[in-house]
Coordinates of C-alpha atoms in Angstrom, one line a residue:
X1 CA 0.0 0.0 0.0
X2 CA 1.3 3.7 -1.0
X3 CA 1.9 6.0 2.5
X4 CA -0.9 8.3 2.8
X5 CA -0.6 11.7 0.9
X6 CA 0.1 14.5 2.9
X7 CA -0.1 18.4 1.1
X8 CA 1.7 21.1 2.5
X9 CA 5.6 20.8 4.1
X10 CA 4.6 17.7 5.7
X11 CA 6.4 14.2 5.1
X12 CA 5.7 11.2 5.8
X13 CA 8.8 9.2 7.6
X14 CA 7.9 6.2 9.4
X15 CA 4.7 5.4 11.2
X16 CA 4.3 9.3 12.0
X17 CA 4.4 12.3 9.8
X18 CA 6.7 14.9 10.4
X19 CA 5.6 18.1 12.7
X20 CA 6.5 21.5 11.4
X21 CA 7.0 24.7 12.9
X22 CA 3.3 25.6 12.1
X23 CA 1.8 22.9 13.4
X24 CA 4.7 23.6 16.8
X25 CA 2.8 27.6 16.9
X26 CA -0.8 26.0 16.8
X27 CA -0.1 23.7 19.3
X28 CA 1.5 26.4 22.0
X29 CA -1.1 28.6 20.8
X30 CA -3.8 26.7 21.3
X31 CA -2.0 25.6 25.0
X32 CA -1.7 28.9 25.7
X33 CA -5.7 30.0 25.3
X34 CA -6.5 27.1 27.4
X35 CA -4.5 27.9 30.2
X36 CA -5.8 31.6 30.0
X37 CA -9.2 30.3 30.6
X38 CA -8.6 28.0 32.9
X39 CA -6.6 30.9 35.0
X40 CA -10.0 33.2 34.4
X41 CA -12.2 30.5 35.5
X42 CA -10.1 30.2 39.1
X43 CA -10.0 33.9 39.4
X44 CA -13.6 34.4 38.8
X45 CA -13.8 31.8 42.0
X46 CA -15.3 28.9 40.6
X47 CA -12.6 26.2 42.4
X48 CA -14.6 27.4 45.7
X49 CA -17.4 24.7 46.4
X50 CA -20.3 25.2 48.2
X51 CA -20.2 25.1 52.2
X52 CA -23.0 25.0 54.9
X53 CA -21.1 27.2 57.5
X54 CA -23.8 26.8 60.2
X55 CA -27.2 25.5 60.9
X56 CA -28.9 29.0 59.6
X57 CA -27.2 27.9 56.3
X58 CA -29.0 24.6 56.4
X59 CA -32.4 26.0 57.4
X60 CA -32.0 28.7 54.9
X61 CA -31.2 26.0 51.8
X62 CA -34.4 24.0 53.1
X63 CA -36.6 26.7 53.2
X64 CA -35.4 28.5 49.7
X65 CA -36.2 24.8 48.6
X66 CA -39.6 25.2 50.0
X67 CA -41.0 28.2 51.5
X68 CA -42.9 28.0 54.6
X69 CA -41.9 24.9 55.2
X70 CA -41.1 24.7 59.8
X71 CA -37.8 23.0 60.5
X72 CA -36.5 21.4 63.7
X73 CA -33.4 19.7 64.8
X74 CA -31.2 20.8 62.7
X75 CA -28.0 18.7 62.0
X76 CA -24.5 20.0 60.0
X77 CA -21.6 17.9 59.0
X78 CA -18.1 19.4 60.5
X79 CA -16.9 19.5 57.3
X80 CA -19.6 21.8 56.2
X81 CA -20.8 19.7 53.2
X82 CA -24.0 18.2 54.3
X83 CA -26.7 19.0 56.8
X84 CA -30.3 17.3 57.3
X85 CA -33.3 18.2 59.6
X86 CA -36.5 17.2 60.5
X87 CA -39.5 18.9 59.4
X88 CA -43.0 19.9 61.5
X89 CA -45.2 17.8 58.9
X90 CA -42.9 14.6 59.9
X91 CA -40.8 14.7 56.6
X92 CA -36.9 14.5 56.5
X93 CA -34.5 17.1 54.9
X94 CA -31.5 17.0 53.7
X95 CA -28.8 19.3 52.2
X96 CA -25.6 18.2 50.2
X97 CA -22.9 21.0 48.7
X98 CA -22.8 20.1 45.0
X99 CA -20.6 22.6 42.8
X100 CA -21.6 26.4 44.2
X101 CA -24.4 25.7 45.3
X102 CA -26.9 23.2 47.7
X103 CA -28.6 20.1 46.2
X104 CA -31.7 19.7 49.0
X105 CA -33.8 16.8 48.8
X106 CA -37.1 16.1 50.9
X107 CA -38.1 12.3 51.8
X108 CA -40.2 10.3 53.9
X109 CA -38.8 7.5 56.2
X110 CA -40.4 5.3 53.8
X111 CA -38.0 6.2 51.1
X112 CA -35.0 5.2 52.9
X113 CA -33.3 1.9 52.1
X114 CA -31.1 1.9 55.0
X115 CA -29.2 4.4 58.1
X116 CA -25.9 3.1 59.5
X117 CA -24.5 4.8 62.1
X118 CA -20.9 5.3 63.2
X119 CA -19.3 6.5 66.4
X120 CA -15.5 7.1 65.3
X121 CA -13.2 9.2 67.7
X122 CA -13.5 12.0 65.6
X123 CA -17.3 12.2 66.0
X124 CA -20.9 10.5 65.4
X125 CA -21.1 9.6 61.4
X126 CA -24.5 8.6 59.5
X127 CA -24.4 7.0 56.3
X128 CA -28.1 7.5 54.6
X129 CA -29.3 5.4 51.8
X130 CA -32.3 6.2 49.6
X131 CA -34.4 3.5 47.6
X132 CA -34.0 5.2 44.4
X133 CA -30.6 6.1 42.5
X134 CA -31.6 9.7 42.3
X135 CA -30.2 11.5 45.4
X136 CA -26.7 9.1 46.3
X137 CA -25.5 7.5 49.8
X138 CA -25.0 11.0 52.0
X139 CA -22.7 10.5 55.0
X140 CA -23.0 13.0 57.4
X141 CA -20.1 13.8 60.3
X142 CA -22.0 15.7 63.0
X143 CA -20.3 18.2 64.4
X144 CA -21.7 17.4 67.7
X145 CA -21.0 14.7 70.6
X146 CA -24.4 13.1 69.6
X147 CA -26.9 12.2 66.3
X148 CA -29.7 14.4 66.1
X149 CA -33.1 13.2 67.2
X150 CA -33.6 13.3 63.3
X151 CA -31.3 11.1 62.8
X152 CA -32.3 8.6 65.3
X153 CA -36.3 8.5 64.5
X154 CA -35.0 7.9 61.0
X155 CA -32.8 5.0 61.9
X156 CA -36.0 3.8 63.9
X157 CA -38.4 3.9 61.1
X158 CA -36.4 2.3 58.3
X159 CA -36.0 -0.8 60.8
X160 CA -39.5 -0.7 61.8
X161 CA -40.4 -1.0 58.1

């Protein structure tokens, strides 16, 4: 078989054609515009993920979610990525930091496949998994010496299920 045909100041030598000094500009060019926008994206802040900083935070993302709504027990994670609470009408709440922003999701007891609970020296820890594949596993790190009453009552009804 002929080697393929190439136009311009290319050869072909070997398995691999030749790269000009052309085709060495584009390349820095074009290495050069993405590292300008990746520089513009992390000055414009968009490294920075979302954080719950306190339990205003959490009530605040619930209710945006759903105005009116009354919460209780409120619950963050030390790490300021998660938080959950329970709510007057007997429904659960949680919030998770996705990107800049919260992803909050509202649930019954009876949409909960399963709470495991932890009690490592660094704090209380509860894993909570949903029936569905919509919302994943959320593991929550308290930042107190207990698990919420939330927390608890959820544990309680998923087993009682």
């Amino acid at each position: 078989l002929p080697p393929p045909r190439w136009g311009g100041a290319r050869k072909w030598e070997g398995a691999f054609p030749m790269i000009t000094q052309t085709d060495l500009l584009i390349l820095a060019g074009s290495a050069l515009a993405v590292g300008v926008m990746v520089l513009l994206l992390a000055l414009m802040g968009f490294r920075k993920g979302g954080r719950l900083k306190n339990s205003a935070a959490v009530v605040a993302a619930i209710e945006a979610y759903e105005p009116g709504v009354t919460v209780s027990d409120v619950g963050l994670d030390r790490r300021g990525i998660a938080g959950g609470a329970r709510l007057a009408d007997g429904r659960f709440a949680v919030v998770r930091a996705v990107a800049d922003g919260f992803a909050v999701r509202l649930f019954t007891a009876a949409q909960v496949e399963s709470v495991a609970l932890r009690r490592p020296a660094g704090g209380p820890t509860a894993t909570i998994r949903f029936s569905d594949l919509g919302f994943p596993a959320l593991t929550i790190a308290f930042d107190r010496a207990d698990f919420p009453s939330w927390v608890e009552a959820l544990r309680h009804a998923t087993r009682s299920a």
